[in-house]
Short mmCIF file of C-alpha atoms and ligand atoms in Angstrom, two decimals:
data_model
loop_
_atom_site.label_atom_id
_atom_site.label_comp_id
_atom_site.label_asym_id
_atom_site.label_seq_id
_atom_site.Cartn_x
_atom_site.Cartn_y
_atom_site.Cartn_z
CA MET D 129 -40.35 -101.27 -107.05
CA PHE D 130 -42.78 -104.17 -106.79
CA ARG D 131 -43.93 -102.86 -103.42
CA LEU D 132 -44.41 -99.41 -104.90
CA ILE D 133 -46.57 -100.85 -107.68
CA LEU D 134 -48.67 -102.71 -105.12
CA CYS D 135 -49.09 -99.50 -103.13
CA LEU D 136 -50.11 -97.56 -106.22
CA ALA D 137 -52.54 -100.31 -107.17
CA ALA D 138 -54.19 -100.19 -103.73
CA LEU D 139 -54.42 -96.42 -103.93
CA THR D 140 -55.99 -96.51 -107.38
CA VAL D 141 -58.56 -99.03 -106.20
CA ALA D 142 -59.57 -96.86 -103.21
CA LEU D 143 -59.76 -93.73 -105.36
CA ALA D 144 -62.03 -95.59 -107.75
CA TYR D 145 -64.77 -95.73 -105.09
CA LYS D 146 -64.39 -92.07 -104.12
CA ASN D 147 -65.71 -90.55 -107.34
CA PRO D 148 -69.46 -89.76 -107.22
CA HIS D 149 -69.61 -89.67 -111.03
CA TYR D 150 -71.74 -86.56 -111.02
CA ALA D 151 -72.75 -85.13 -114.37
CA SER D 152 -70.28 -82.48 -115.50
CA GLY D 153 -70.27 -79.29 -113.43
CA ARG D 154 -72.32 -80.74 -110.55
CA THR D 155 -71.07 -81.02 -107.00
CA THR D 156 -73.78 -81.68 -104.40
CA MET D 157 -76.22 -84.41 -103.44
CA VAL D 158 -79.35 -84.26 -101.31
CA HIS D 159 -80.79 -86.95 -99.05
CA LEU D 160 -84.52 -87.08 -99.81
CA PHE D 161 -85.27 -88.89 -96.57
CA GLU D 162 -88.30 -91.21 -96.82
CA TRP D 163 -89.44 -89.80 -100.16
CA LYS D 164 -91.36 -92.08 -102.53
CA TRP D 165 -89.72 -93.08 -105.81
CA ASP D 166 -92.38 -91.45 -107.99
CA ASP D 167 -91.97 -88.18 -106.09
CA ILE D 168 -88.17 -88.29 -106.42
CA ALA D 169 -88.47 -88.87 -110.17
CA ALA D 170 -90.70 -85.81 -110.43
CA GLU D 171 -88.37 -83.78 -108.20
CA CYS D 172 -85.37 -84.67 -110.41
CA GLU D 173 -87.21 -83.39 -113.47
CA ARG D 174 -88.91 -80.29 -112.07
CA PHE D 175 -86.26 -79.08 -109.60
CA LEU D 176 -83.03 -80.99 -108.98
CA GLY D 177 -81.97 -81.38 -112.61
CA PRO D 178 -82.68 -77.76 -113.61
CA ARG D 179 -81.06 -76.46 -110.39
CA GLY D 180 -77.82 -78.37 -110.94
CA PHE D 181 -78.00 -80.89 -108.11
CA GLY D 182 -75.59 -83.80 -108.59
CA GLY D 183 -77.51 -86.60 -106.95
CA VAL D 184 -80.00 -87.97 -104.46
CA GLN D 185 -79.43 -90.36 -101.60
CA VAL D 186 -82.59 -92.40 -101.28
CA SER D 187 -83.86 -94.20 -98.19
CA PRO D 188 -83.28 -97.97 -98.00
CA VAL D 189 -84.75 -99.70 -101.04
CA ASN D 190 -85.12 -103.27 -99.84
CA GLU D 191 -88.06 -104.77 -98.01
CA ASN D 192 -88.26 -103.95 -94.31
CA LEU D 193 -90.25 -105.26 -91.38
CA VAL D 194 -93.57 -103.53 -90.67
CA LEU D 195 -93.43 -102.91 -86.94
CA TRP D 196 -96.90 -101.66 -86.10
CA SER D 197 -99.77 -100.51 -88.24
CA HIS D 198 -100.65 -97.46 -86.11
CA GLN D 199 -97.12 -96.18 -85.79
CA ARG D 200 -94.41 -96.49 -88.39
CA PRO D 201 -91.12 -95.18 -86.94
CA TRP D 202 -88.57 -94.01 -89.50
CA TRP D 203 -86.11 -96.66 -88.28
CA GLU D 204 -88.24 -99.58 -89.42
CA ARG D 205 -86.53 -99.14 -92.79
CA TYR D 206 -83.27 -100.05 -91.12
CA GLN D 207 -84.71 -103.51 -90.29
CA PRO D 208 -84.46 -105.50 -93.56
CA ILE D 209 -86.44 -108.68 -94.04
CA SER D 210 -85.38 -109.38 -97.65
CA TYR D 211 -83.54 -107.86 -100.62
CA ARG D 212 -86.72 -107.46 -102.66
CA LEU D 213 -87.17 -103.88 -103.83
CA VAL D 214 -90.44 -103.10 -102.13
CA THR D 215 -90.89 -100.52 -99.40
CA ARG D 216 -93.29 -97.71 -98.56
CA SER D 217 -91.31 -95.64 -101.10
CA GLY D 218 -92.36 -97.91 -103.92
CA ASN D 219 -91.74 -101.16 -105.77
CA GLU D 220 -89.02 -102.27 -108.17
CA GLN D 221 -90.75 -100.96 -111.25
CA GLN D 222 -91.15 -97.52 -109.63
CA PHE D 223 -87.54 -97.58 -108.46
CA THR D 224 -86.30 -98.49 -111.93
CA ASN D 225 -88.37 -95.74 -113.48
CA MET D 226 -87.04 -93.18 -110.97
CA VAL D 227 -83.40 -94.06 -111.62
CA ARG D 228 -83.92 -93.75 -115.35
CA ARG D 229 -85.72 -90.43 -115.14
CA CYS D 230 -83.22 -88.91 -112.72
CA ASN D 231 -80.20 -90.05 -114.75
CA ASN D 232 -81.85 -88.58 -117.84
CA VAL D 233 -81.74 -85.12 -116.25
CA GLY D 234 -78.20 -85.54 -114.89
CA VAL D 235 -79.12 -86.46 -111.31
CA ARG D 236 -77.47 -89.60 -109.87
CA ILE D 237 -79.07 -91.99 -107.38
CA TYR D 238 -77.22 -93.35 -104.31
CA VAL D 239 -78.79 -96.14 -102.25
CA ASP D 240 -78.61 -96.43 -98.48
CA ALA D 241 -77.49 -100.07 -98.31
CA ILE D 242 -78.32 -102.00 -95.12
CA ILE D 243 -75.95 -104.95 -95.26
CA ASN D 244 -74.72 -105.21 -91.68
CA HIS D 245 -77.83 -106.79 -90.24
CA MET D 246 -81.42 -107.91 -90.67
CA THR D 247 -84.27 -107.19 -88.23
CA GLY D 248 -84.46 -107.34 -84.48
CA THR D 249 -86.86 -109.72 -82.72
CA TRP D 250 -90.43 -108.39 -82.71
CA SER D 251 -93.97 -109.57 -82.16
CA THR D 252 -94.83 -108.91 -85.82
CA ASN D 253 -92.95 -110.64 -88.60
CA THR D 254 -94.22 -109.44 -91.97
CA GLY D 255 -92.41 -107.11 -94.34
CA THR D 256 -93.47 -104.29 -96.62
CA GLY D 257 -93.66 -106.79 -99.50
CA GLY D 258 -95.37 -109.57 -97.53
CA SER D 259 -92.23 -111.62 -96.80
CA THR D 260 -92.08 -113.19 -93.37
CA ALA D 261 -89.35 -114.17 -90.93
CA ASN D 262 -88.97 -116.59 -88.06
CA PHE D 263 -86.86 -114.67 -85.58
CA GLY D 264 -86.37 -117.61 -83.18
CA GLN D 265 -84.86 -119.65 -86.02
CA TRP D 266 -82.98 -116.64 -87.45
CA HIS D 267 -84.79 -117.55 -90.61
CA TYR D 268 -85.42 -115.07 -93.45
CA PRO D 269 -86.82 -117.33 -96.16
CA ALA D 270 -87.13 -114.56 -98.77
CA VAL D 271 -83.32 -114.25 -99.03
CA PRO D 272 -82.90 -117.01 -97.71
CA TYR D 273 -80.77 -116.60 -94.57
CA GLY D 274 -80.58 -119.05 -91.68
CA ARG D 275 -78.80 -119.40 -88.36
CA ASN D 276 -75.37 -120.04 -89.90
CA ASP D 277 -75.38 -116.74 -91.75
CA PHE D 278 -75.22 -114.70 -88.55
CA ASN D 279 -72.41 -114.06 -86.10
CA PHE D 280 -72.19 -116.49 -83.23
CA PRO D 281 -72.15 -116.58 -80.25
CA HIS D 282 -74.98 -114.15 -79.96
CA CYS D 283 -74.08 -110.87 -78.15
CA VAL D 284 -75.28 -107.27 -78.12
CA ILE D 285 -73.04 -104.19 -78.35
CA THR D 286 -72.86 -102.15 -75.14
CA GLY D 287 -71.85 -98.49 -74.83
CA ASN D 288 -68.47 -99.42 -73.42
CA ASP D 289 -67.67 -101.63 -76.43
CA TYR D 290 -67.30 -98.54 -78.60
CA ARG D 291 -64.28 -97.52 -76.53
CA CYS D 292 -62.63 -100.85 -75.83
CA CYS D 293 -63.58 -103.57 -78.19
CA ALA D 294 -63.54 -103.35 -81.97
CA ASP D 295 -64.28 -107.07 -82.29
CA ARG D 296 -67.49 -106.73 -80.29
CA VAL D 297 -68.51 -103.63 -82.28
CA ARG D 298 -68.21 -105.77 -85.41
CA ASN D 299 -69.38 -109.18 -84.24
CA CYS D 300 -72.16 -108.34 -81.80
CA GLU D 301 -75.59 -106.94 -82.53
CA LEU D 302 -76.21 -103.24 -83.04
CA SER D 303 -79.43 -102.45 -81.14
CA ASN D 304 -80.44 -106.14 -81.15
CA LEU D 305 -80.43 -106.28 -84.96
CA LYS D 306 -79.47 -109.76 -86.13
CA ASP D 307 -75.85 -109.42 -87.20
CA LEU D 308 -74.90 -110.91 -90.56
CA ASN D 309 -71.52 -112.58 -90.87
CA GLN D 310 -69.96 -110.98 -93.96
CA GLY D 311 -67.02 -113.36 -93.55
CA THR D 312 -69.01 -116.18 -95.13
CA GLU D 313 -69.09 -116.73 -98.84
CA TYR D 314 -72.83 -117.23 -98.86
CA VAL D 315 -73.64 -113.92 -97.12
CA ARG D 316 -71.20 -112.02 -99.33
CA THR D 317 -72.86 -113.45 -102.40
CA GLN D 318 -76.36 -112.38 -101.31
CA ILE D 319 -75.13 -108.84 -100.58
CA VAL D 320 -73.16 -108.56 -103.82
CA ASN D 321 -76.12 -109.82 -105.86
CA PHE D 322 -78.39 -107.25 -104.20
CA MET D 323 -75.99 -104.38 -104.88
CA ASN D 324 -75.17 -105.50 -108.42
CA HIS D 325 -78.88 -105.63 -109.19
CA LEU D 326 -79.10 -101.95 -108.19
CA ILE D 327 -76.04 -101.11 -110.32
CA ARG D 328 -77.73 -102.78 -113.28
CA LEU D 329 -80.74 -100.56 -112.67
CA GLY D 330 -78.48 -97.50 -112.98
CA VAL D 331 -77.57 -96.34 -109.47
CA ALA D 332 -74.26 -94.47 -109.07
CA GLY D 333 -73.29 -95.74 -105.64
CA PHE D 334 -74.08 -96.56 -102.05
CA ARG D 335 -74.10 -95.30 -98.52
CA ILE D 336 -72.92 -98.25 -96.46
CA ASP D 337 -75.04 -98.14 -93.33
CA ALA D 338 -73.29 -99.22 -90.09
CA ALA D 339 -69.96 -99.74 -91.88
CA LYS D 340 -68.02 -99.53 -88.62
CA HIS D 341 -69.93 -102.62 -87.51
CA MET D 342 -68.41 -104.68 -90.33
CA TRP D 343 -64.82 -105.83 -90.86
CA PRO D 344 -62.97 -103.74 -93.47
CA ALA D 345 -61.49 -106.87 -95.05
CA ASP D 346 -64.98 -108.28 -95.64
CA LEU D 347 -66.18 -105.00 -97.11
CA ARG D 348 -63.23 -104.91 -99.46
CA VAL D 349 -64.19 -108.29 -100.88
CA ILE D 350 -67.78 -107.12 -101.36
CA TYR D 351 -66.83 -103.82 -103.03
CA ASP D 352 -64.41 -105.47 -105.39
CA ARG D 353 -67.09 -107.87 -106.61
CA LEU D 354 -69.42 -105.06 -107.60
CA HIS D 355 -69.95 -104.40 -111.26
CA ASN D 356 -68.91 -101.24 -113.02
CA LEU D 357 -71.62 -98.61 -113.31
CA ASN D 358 -74.11 -99.14 -116.11
CA THR D 359 -72.93 -97.35 -119.26
CA ALA D 360 -76.50 -97.44 -120.58
CA HIS D 361 -77.25 -94.82 -117.90
CA GLY D 362 -74.54 -92.44 -119.09
CA PHE D 363 -71.66 -93.58 -116.88
CA PRO D 364 -68.20 -93.83 -118.43
CA ALA D 365 -66.87 -97.32 -119.13
CA GLY D 366 -65.04 -98.82 -116.16
CA ALA D 367 -66.59 -96.49 -113.57
CA ARG D 368 -66.75 -97.95 -110.07
CA PRO D 369 -69.66 -97.14 -107.74
CA TYR D 370 -69.23 -94.22 -105.35
CA ILE D 371 -69.14 -95.68 -101.86
CA TYR D 372 -69.39 -93.67 -98.65
CA GLN D 373 -69.26 -95.64 -95.47
CA GLU D 374 -71.10 -94.66 -92.32
CA VAL D 375 -68.37 -94.58 -89.69
CA ILE D 376 -69.18 -92.43 -86.68
CA ASP D 377 -65.83 -91.47 -85.20
CA LEU D 378 -65.70 -88.30 -83.17
CA GLY D 379 -62.52 -89.53 -81.46
CA ASN D 380 -61.78 -92.09 -78.69
CA GLU D 381 -63.37 -94.92 -80.64
CA ALA D 382 -62.17 -98.53 -80.76
CA VAL D 383 -63.04 -98.44 -84.46
CA SER D 384 -61.36 -95.63 -86.39
CA ARG D 385 -62.56 -93.95 -89.58
CA ASN D 386 -58.96 -94.40 -90.82
CA GLU D 387 -59.56 -98.15 -91.12
CA TYR D 388 -62.14 -97.43 -93.83
CA THR D 389 -60.55 -94.70 -95.95
CA PRO D 390 -58.23 -97.21 -97.68
CA LEU D 391 -61.43 -98.80 -99.05
CA ALA D 392 -63.68 -95.91 -100.04
CA ALA D 393 -65.06 -92.60 -98.77
CA VAL D 394 -66.36 -92.09 -95.24
CA THR D 395 -69.13 -89.97 -93.69
CA GLU D 396 -67.20 -87.22 -91.84
CA PHE D 397 -69.29 -86.62 -88.70
CA ARG D 398 -66.74 -84.18 -87.24
CA PHE D 399 -67.56 -81.78 -90.07
CA GLY D 400 -71.15 -81.05 -89.03
CA MET D 401 -70.24 -81.14 -85.35
CA GLU D 402 -67.57 -78.43 -85.68
CA LEU D 403 -69.57 -76.21 -88.04
CA SER D 404 -72.66 -76.53 -85.84
CA ARG D 405 -70.60 -75.50 -82.85
CA ALA D 406 -69.18 -72.49 -84.70
CA PHE D 407 -72.46 -71.26 -86.17
CA LYS D 408 -74.19 -71.69 -82.81
CA GLY D 409 -71.64 -69.27 -81.41
CA GLY D 410 -69.55 -71.83 -79.54
CA ASN D 411 -66.49 -71.06 -81.62
CA GLN D 412 -65.51 -67.96 -83.56
CA LEU D 413 -65.93 -68.08 -87.32
CA ARG D 414 -62.48 -66.54 -87.77
CA TRP D 415 -60.93 -69.88 -86.78
CA LEU D 416 -62.40 -71.42 -89.94
CA PHE D 417 -59.59 -69.76 -91.92
CA ASN D 418 -57.83 -73.14 -92.14
CA TRP D 419 -60.96 -75.34 -92.31
CA GLY D 420 -60.10 -78.88 -93.42
CA THR D 421 -57.48 -81.41 -92.37
CA ALA D 422 -55.97 -78.87 -89.94
CA TRP D 423 -59.16 -79.42 -87.93
CA GLY D 424 -58.58 -83.16 -87.79
CA LEU D 425 -60.93 -83.80 -90.69
CA LEU D 426 -60.30 -86.55 -93.23
CA ALA D 427 -58.58 -85.77 -96.52
CA SER D 428 -61.06 -83.80 -98.61
CA GLY D 429 -61.60 -86.50 -101.25
CA ASP D 430 -62.26 -89.10 -98.54
CA ALA D 431 -65.03 -87.15 -96.85
CA LEU D 432 -68.78 -87.16 -97.47
CA THR D 433 -69.72 -83.97 -95.65
CA PHE D 434 -72.98 -82.73 -94.15
CA ILE D 435 -74.28 -80.60 -91.33
CA ASP D 436 -77.05 -82.94 -90.17
CA ASN D 437 -78.17 -86.36 -91.32
CA HIS D 438 -81.30 -88.37 -90.62
CA ASP D 439 -79.78 -89.85 -87.45
CA ASN D 440 -78.14 -86.93 -85.72
CA GLN D 441 -80.86 -84.41 -86.57
CA ARG D 442 -82.97 -86.39 -84.08
CA GLY D 443 -80.23 -87.10 -81.58
CA HIS D 444 -79.42 -90.63 -82.83
CA GLY D 445 -75.95 -91.72 -83.86
CA ALA D 446 -73.53 -88.90 -83.21
CA GLY D 447 -76.41 -86.67 -82.27
CA GLY D 448 -76.76 -83.95 -79.76
CA ASP D 449 -75.61 -80.56 -80.75
CA ILE D 450 -76.17 -80.55 -84.48
CA LEU D 451 -77.84 -77.66 -86.30
CA THR D 452 -81.03 -78.56 -88.15
CA TYR D 453 -83.90 -76.84 -89.91
CA LYS D 454 -85.24 -76.02 -86.44
CA GLN D 455 -82.64 -73.23 -86.04
CA PRO D 456 -82.98 -71.88 -89.56
CA LYS D 457 -80.74 -68.82 -89.52
CA GLN D 458 -77.71 -70.58 -88.05
CA TYR D 459 -78.46 -73.68 -90.14
CA ARG D 460 -78.54 -71.70 -93.39
CA GLY D 461 -75.26 -70.08 -92.32
CA ALA D 462 -73.55 -73.43 -91.71
CA ILE D 463 -74.90 -74.88 -94.98
CA ALA D 464 -73.70 -71.80 -96.88
CA PHE D 465 -70.22 -72.25 -95.41
CA MET D 466 -70.23 -75.95 -96.34
CA LEU D 467 -71.20 -75.14 -99.93
CA ALA D 468 -68.95 -72.09 -100.30
CA HIS D 469 -65.83 -73.86 -99.02
CA PRO D 470 -64.00 -76.35 -101.26
CA TYR D 471 -63.47 -78.99 -98.55
CA GLY D 472 -65.28 -82.32 -98.93
CA ARG D 473 -68.15 -83.72 -100.97
CA PRO D 474 -71.31 -82.13 -99.60
CA GLN D 475 -74.63 -83.78 -98.93
CA LEU D 476 -77.75 -81.80 -98.00
CA MET D 477 -80.44 -83.13 -95.70
CA SER D 478 -84.06 -82.84 -96.77
CA SER D 479 -86.38 -83.65 -93.87
CA PHE D 480 -89.95 -84.17 -92.89
CA ALA D 481 -90.94 -82.04 -89.90
CA PHE D 482 -90.93 -83.83 -86.55
CA THR D 483 -91.20 -83.29 -82.84
CA ASN D 484 -91.28 -86.97 -81.84
CA THR D 485 -87.81 -88.31 -82.72
CA GLU D 486 -89.28 -91.76 -83.45
CA ALA D 487 -91.95 -90.56 -85.86
CA GLY D 488 -91.92 -91.70 -89.45
CA PRO D 489 -92.83 -89.57 -92.47
CA PRO D 490 -96.30 -88.05 -92.99
CA MET D 491 -98.73 -90.90 -93.68
CA ASP D 492 -102.43 -91.51 -94.21
CA ASN D 493 -104.65 -93.79 -92.14
CA SER D 494 -103.57 -96.82 -94.18
CA GLY D 495 -99.90 -96.15 -93.50
CA ASN D 496 -99.11 -94.86 -96.99
CA ILE D 497 -96.54 -92.08 -97.15
CA ILE D 498 -98.13 -88.77 -98.14
CA SER D 499 -96.34 -86.98 -100.98
CA PRO D 500 -94.89 -83.52 -100.42
CA SER D 501 -97.04 -80.82 -101.97
CA ILE D 502 -95.30 -77.98 -103.81
CA ASN D 503 -96.42 -74.47 -102.90
CA SER D 504 -96.50 -71.58 -105.36
CA ASP D 505 -93.38 -70.10 -103.70
CA THR D 506 -91.61 -73.45 -104.48
CA SER D 507 -91.54 -74.53 -100.80
CA CYS D 508 -93.09 -77.84 -99.69
CA GLY D 509 -96.21 -78.66 -97.73
CA ASN D 510 -97.90 -81.75 -96.24
CA GLY D 511 -95.35 -81.95 -93.42
CA TRP D 512 -92.21 -81.88 -95.56
CA VAL D 513 -89.47 -79.33 -94.80
CA CYS D 514 -87.62 -79.61 -98.13
CA GLU D 515 -84.51 -77.72 -97.00
CA HIS D 516 -83.10 -78.28 -100.51
CA ARG D 517 -85.84 -75.95 -101.81
CA TRP D 518 -84.85 -73.11 -99.50
CA ARG D 519 -83.53 -70.38 -101.78
CA GLN D 520 -80.48 -69.70 -99.59
CA ILE D 521 -79.56 -73.39 -99.91
CA PHE D 522 -80.21 -74.20 -103.57
CA SER D 523 -78.62 -70.89 -104.60
CA MET D 524 -75.43 -71.96 -102.81
CA VAL D 525 -75.47 -75.25 -104.74
CA ALA D 526 -75.29 -73.09 -107.89
CA PHE D 527 -72.47 -71.10 -106.28
CA ARG D 528 -70.49 -74.29 -105.62
CA ASN D 529 -71.06 -75.55 -109.16
CA ARG D 530 -69.87 -72.20 -110.48
CA VAL D 531 -66.62 -71.91 -108.49
CA GLY D 532 -65.63 -75.54 -109.08
CA ASN D 533 -62.38 -76.72 -107.52
CA THR D 534 -60.84 -73.29 -107.05
CA ALA D 535 -59.04 -72.47 -103.82
CA VAL D 536 -60.09 -70.09 -101.05
CA THR D 537 -58.47 -66.67 -101.55
CA ASN D 538 -58.74 -63.22 -99.98
CA TRP D 539 -59.73 -64.52 -96.55
CA TRP D 540 -60.89 -61.67 -94.35
CA ASP D 541 -62.10 -61.67 -90.78
CA ASN D 542 -62.68 -59.04 -88.17
CA GLY D 543 -61.08 -61.03 -85.37
CA SER D 544 -64.33 -62.62 -84.31
CA ASN D 545 -67.43 -63.81 -86.17
CA GLN D 546 -67.37 -61.76 -89.32
CA ILE D 547 -65.59 -63.49 -92.21
CA ALA D 548 -65.41 -63.32 -95.98
CA PHE D 549 -63.54 -65.10 -98.74
CA CYS D 550 -63.27 -65.56 -102.48
CA ARG D 551 -63.20 -68.53 -104.83
CA GLY D 552 -61.23 -68.37 -108.05
CA ASN D 553 -62.37 -64.95 -109.31
CA GLN D 554 -65.84 -66.50 -109.62
CA GLY D 555 -67.48 -66.20 -106.23
CA PHE D 556 -67.39 -64.17 -103.03
CA VAL D 557 -69.12 -64.87 -99.74
CA ALA D 558 -69.41 -63.03 -96.41
CA PHE D 559 -70.79 -64.13 -93.03
CA ASN D 560 -71.79 -62.15 -89.98
CA ASN D 561 -72.47 -64.24 -86.89
CA ASP D 562 -71.76 -61.33 -84.52
CA TYR D 563 -74.11 -59.12 -82.56
CA TRP D 564 -72.75 -56.13 -84.49
CA ASN D 565 -73.36 -55.06 -88.06
CA LEU D 566 -70.79 -55.83 -90.70
CA SER D 567 -70.05 -52.82 -92.87
CA GLN D 568 -66.75 -52.98 -94.72
CA THR D 569 -65.18 -52.41 -98.09
CA LEU D 570 -63.75 -55.82 -98.97
CA GLN D 571 -61.73 -57.34 -101.78
CA THR D 572 -64.14 -59.62 -103.67
CA CYS D 573 -61.72 -60.80 -106.40
CA LEU D 574 -64.58 -60.63 -108.94
CA PRO D 575 -64.50 -58.71 -112.20
CA ALA D 576 -66.00 -55.21 -112.00
CA GLY D 577 -69.78 -55.15 -112.26
CA ASN D 578 -73.06 -55.16 -110.42
CA TYR D 579 -73.94 -58.51 -108.88
CA CYS D 580 -77.13 -59.81 -107.32
CA ASP D 581 -76.74 -61.25 -103.83
CA ILE D 582 -78.14 -64.79 -104.10
CA ILE D 583 -79.01 -64.99 -100.38
CA SER D 584 -81.26 -61.95 -99.89
CA GLY D 585 -82.79 -62.39 -103.34
CA TRP D 586 -82.05 -63.36 -106.89
CA LYS D 587 -81.47 -61.90 -110.31
CA SER D 588 -84.76 -61.03 -111.97
CA GLY D 589 -84.61 -59.71 -115.49
CA ASN D 590 -81.95 -57.01 -115.46
CA ASN D 591 -82.36 -56.28 -111.77
CA CYS D 592 -81.87 -57.87 -108.37
CA THR D 593 -84.76 -58.66 -106.03
CA GLY D 594 -82.41 -58.45 -103.03
CA LYS D 595 -79.12 -56.69 -102.44
CA ARG D 596 -77.13 -55.43 -105.38
CA ILE D 597 -73.35 -55.37 -104.88
CA THR D 598 -71.16 -53.11 -106.97
CA VAL D 599 -67.64 -54.42 -107.53
CA GLY D 600 -65.19 -51.75 -108.62
CA SER D 601 -62.38 -52.10 -111.14
CA ASP D 602 -60.06 -52.82 -108.19
CA GLY D 603 -62.27 -55.78 -107.20
CA ARG D 604 -63.43 -54.08 -104.01
CA ALA D 605 -67.04 -53.71 -102.91
CA SER D 606 -68.92 -52.22 -100.02
CA ILE D 607 -70.45 -55.09 -98.05
CA THR D 608 -73.10 -54.68 -95.39
CA LEU D 609 -74.64 -57.48 -93.36
CA GLY D 610 -76.70 -56.33 -90.43
CA ALA D 611 -76.68 -58.48 -87.34
CA GLY D 612 -80.46 -58.39 -87.31
CA GLU D 613 -80.95 -59.43 -90.91
CA TYR D 614 -82.93 -62.50 -91.87
CA ASP D 615 -79.73 -64.18 -93.10
CA MET D 616 -76.15 -63.94 -91.86
CA VAL D 617 -74.73 -64.57 -95.32
CA LEU D 618 -74.12 -62.58 -98.48
CA ALA D 619 -72.96 -64.37 -101.64
CA ILE D 620 -72.30 -63.25 -105.18
CA HIS D 621 -70.86 -65.09 -108.16
CA THR D 622 -70.22 -64.56 -111.83
CA GLY D 623 -73.19 -65.31 -114.04
CA THR D 624 -75.61 -63.27 -111.92
CA GLU D 625 -74.51 -59.79 -112.93
CA SER D 626 -77.30 -57.23 -113.04
CA ARG D 627 -77.27 -54.76 -115.92
CA LEU D 628 -78.63 -51.96 -113.74
C1 NAG I 223 -65.23 -57.39 -85.12
O1 NAG I 223 -66.55 -57.49 -84.70
C2 NAG I 223 -66.68 -57.48 -83.31
C3 NAG I 223 -68.08 -57.78 -83.05
O2 NAG I 223 -68.82 -57.35 -84.14
C4 NAG I 223 -66.29 -56.13 -82.78
O3 NAG I 223 -66.42 -56.12 -81.39
C5 NAG I 223 -64.86 -55.90 -83.17
O4 NAG I 223 -64.51 -54.58 -82.85
C6 NAG I 223 -64.64 -56.11 -84.65
N1 NAG I 223 -63.22 -56.18 -84.85
C7 NAG I 223 -62.63 -55.55 -85.83
C8 NAG I 223 -61.14 -55.72 -85.92
O5 NAG I 223 -63.23 -54.89 -86.68
C1 NAG I 224 -84.35 -52.79 -109.00
O1 NAG I 224 -84.60 -53.47 -107.78
C2 NAG I 224 -84.56 -52.65 -106.64
C3 NAG I 224 -84.64 -53.54 -105.42
O2 NAG I 224 -85.66 -54.48 -105.54
C4 NAG I 224 -85.67 -51.64 -106.73
O3 NAG I 224 -85.64 -50.78 -105.62
C5 NAG I 224 -85.50 -50.83 -108.01
O4 NAG I 224 -86.58 -49.96 -108.17
C6 NAG I 224 -85.40 -51.75 -109.22
N1 NAG I 224 -85.08 -50.95 -110.39
C7 NAG I 224 -85.76 -51.05 -111.52
C8 NAG I 224 -85.35 -50.13 -112.64
O5 NAG I 224 -86.67 -51.84 -111.68
C1 NAG I 225 -77.33 -52.18 -87.89
O1 NAG I 225 -77.98 -52.13 -89.11
C2 NAG I 225 -79.37 -51.91 -89.00
C3 NAG I 225 -79.94 -51.97 -90.39
O2 NAG I 225 -79.55 -53.16 -91.01
C4 NAG I 225 -79.65 -50.59 -88.32
O3 NAG I 225 -81.03 -50.41 -88.14
C5 NAG I 225 -78.94 -50.58 -86.97
O4 NAG I 225 -79.08 -49.31 -86.39
C6 NAG I 225 -77.49 -50.90 -87.12
N1 NAG I 225 -76.87 -51.03 -85.82
C7 NAG I 225 -75.74 -50.41 -85.50
C8 NAG I 225 -75.26 -50.62 -84.10
O5 NAG I 225 -75.14 -49.73 -86.30
#
């Protein structure tokens, strides 16, 4: 009995960190990669809040090393020099203002927390807020950290370590980044103070960067010292931060994602890999009929899911064969499947355009990030892709919000790459990734009526700008999706009925 109570207690604790605490009816977050805090605040108010987005993952908030003035690679933000809230995205006052404004419109903020390491050794040593470091002395006076706060003896992770040696993956340096020892009380305290400061400012949780490079037992101590979310920002009393840990585990790893799910949620990299493969034609869509744990994915509530993230969209991390904005039709298909299917907690990627995989965000001659401009058709300019503003993507966020936690029903496939399914008498979606047209009368499970397809258009007044689908009293509808169409998806849901 006592053992059972202990087990239940451990389970309750882990579950506590797996709730994103979205505002009611919201389901999806977007990573606004390298956006400035003022721009995110505006985006929450003008777009994300009204469109029903649940939250934003922001780029690292604490001061990072400035590598070079002429070139500012995106990864400089993964080289912390202090825990002061000052980066190219903005200062503490701007961050505080953003969190407040986003929470006010029901959009939560999640911080990419870099707690595994500090900087590498470079020829420059000044941060975005003017703090300095002495790399030879392992000295970061603005924290302060010194030699004893890092793992010793000094070693660097090699490719082979990922297969053989969990201790080296955790105790050696990732890409020569000075590796903090989270086993010491002093280091834990600095990290906890940093994260609790952000909780006080109203954030809803954290992405734990490089979690597989830290010992789970150390992370547990850190998580359990975090404060409850700030009720002054609309969180319920006693709410724990949502924590999703970056653990890249595509199999055959010395460090397993399963070592981290007892603590909190985990980034499920197999999700985007498998869906990218399928929507690129490397696997038939019909096999997605049992999408989820049957595919070796984590339990749904444990998984932060995404097609691409800022690392693998440029071939870093578990990169390689991931769909991105650069293959828009297949990408929109994979994203639509992610959002239409109940598995996981989805995160969208919102990118700046790049060809050079090292390049940082659009910047002016002084190194300041240039804000995205908003075009009259709601898309972005100034070098920003803004996938979250693609109609086919934000409309599927509304679809997911609408169908809630309902199960997949009425699965149909044609034995290859044409599939369709329903969600809880609220939504219906069809995909055609074949070279042949789809033209079928299918069971939609929706109430009789005329519905506007939210992929080819939208509901405008009493009419549809795109396809109009007529569902009969038997729930069936004639569905056509030409192989040559701009999109491979058709989606309808209740709430978008046309009167015509
Ligand atoms: C499914 O589609 C494929 C390709 O479009 C086609 O070759 C096949 O005949 C279809 N199968 C069925 C059962 O309709
Ligand atoms: C409704 O929209 C369709 C497709 O855009 C269009 O062809 C049709 O004329 C519209 N009907 C009315 C009454 O506006
Ligand atoms: C597929 O549909 C398109 C229109 O969407 C049509 O032009 C084409 O002829 C069709 N192809 C076949 C093989 O039926």
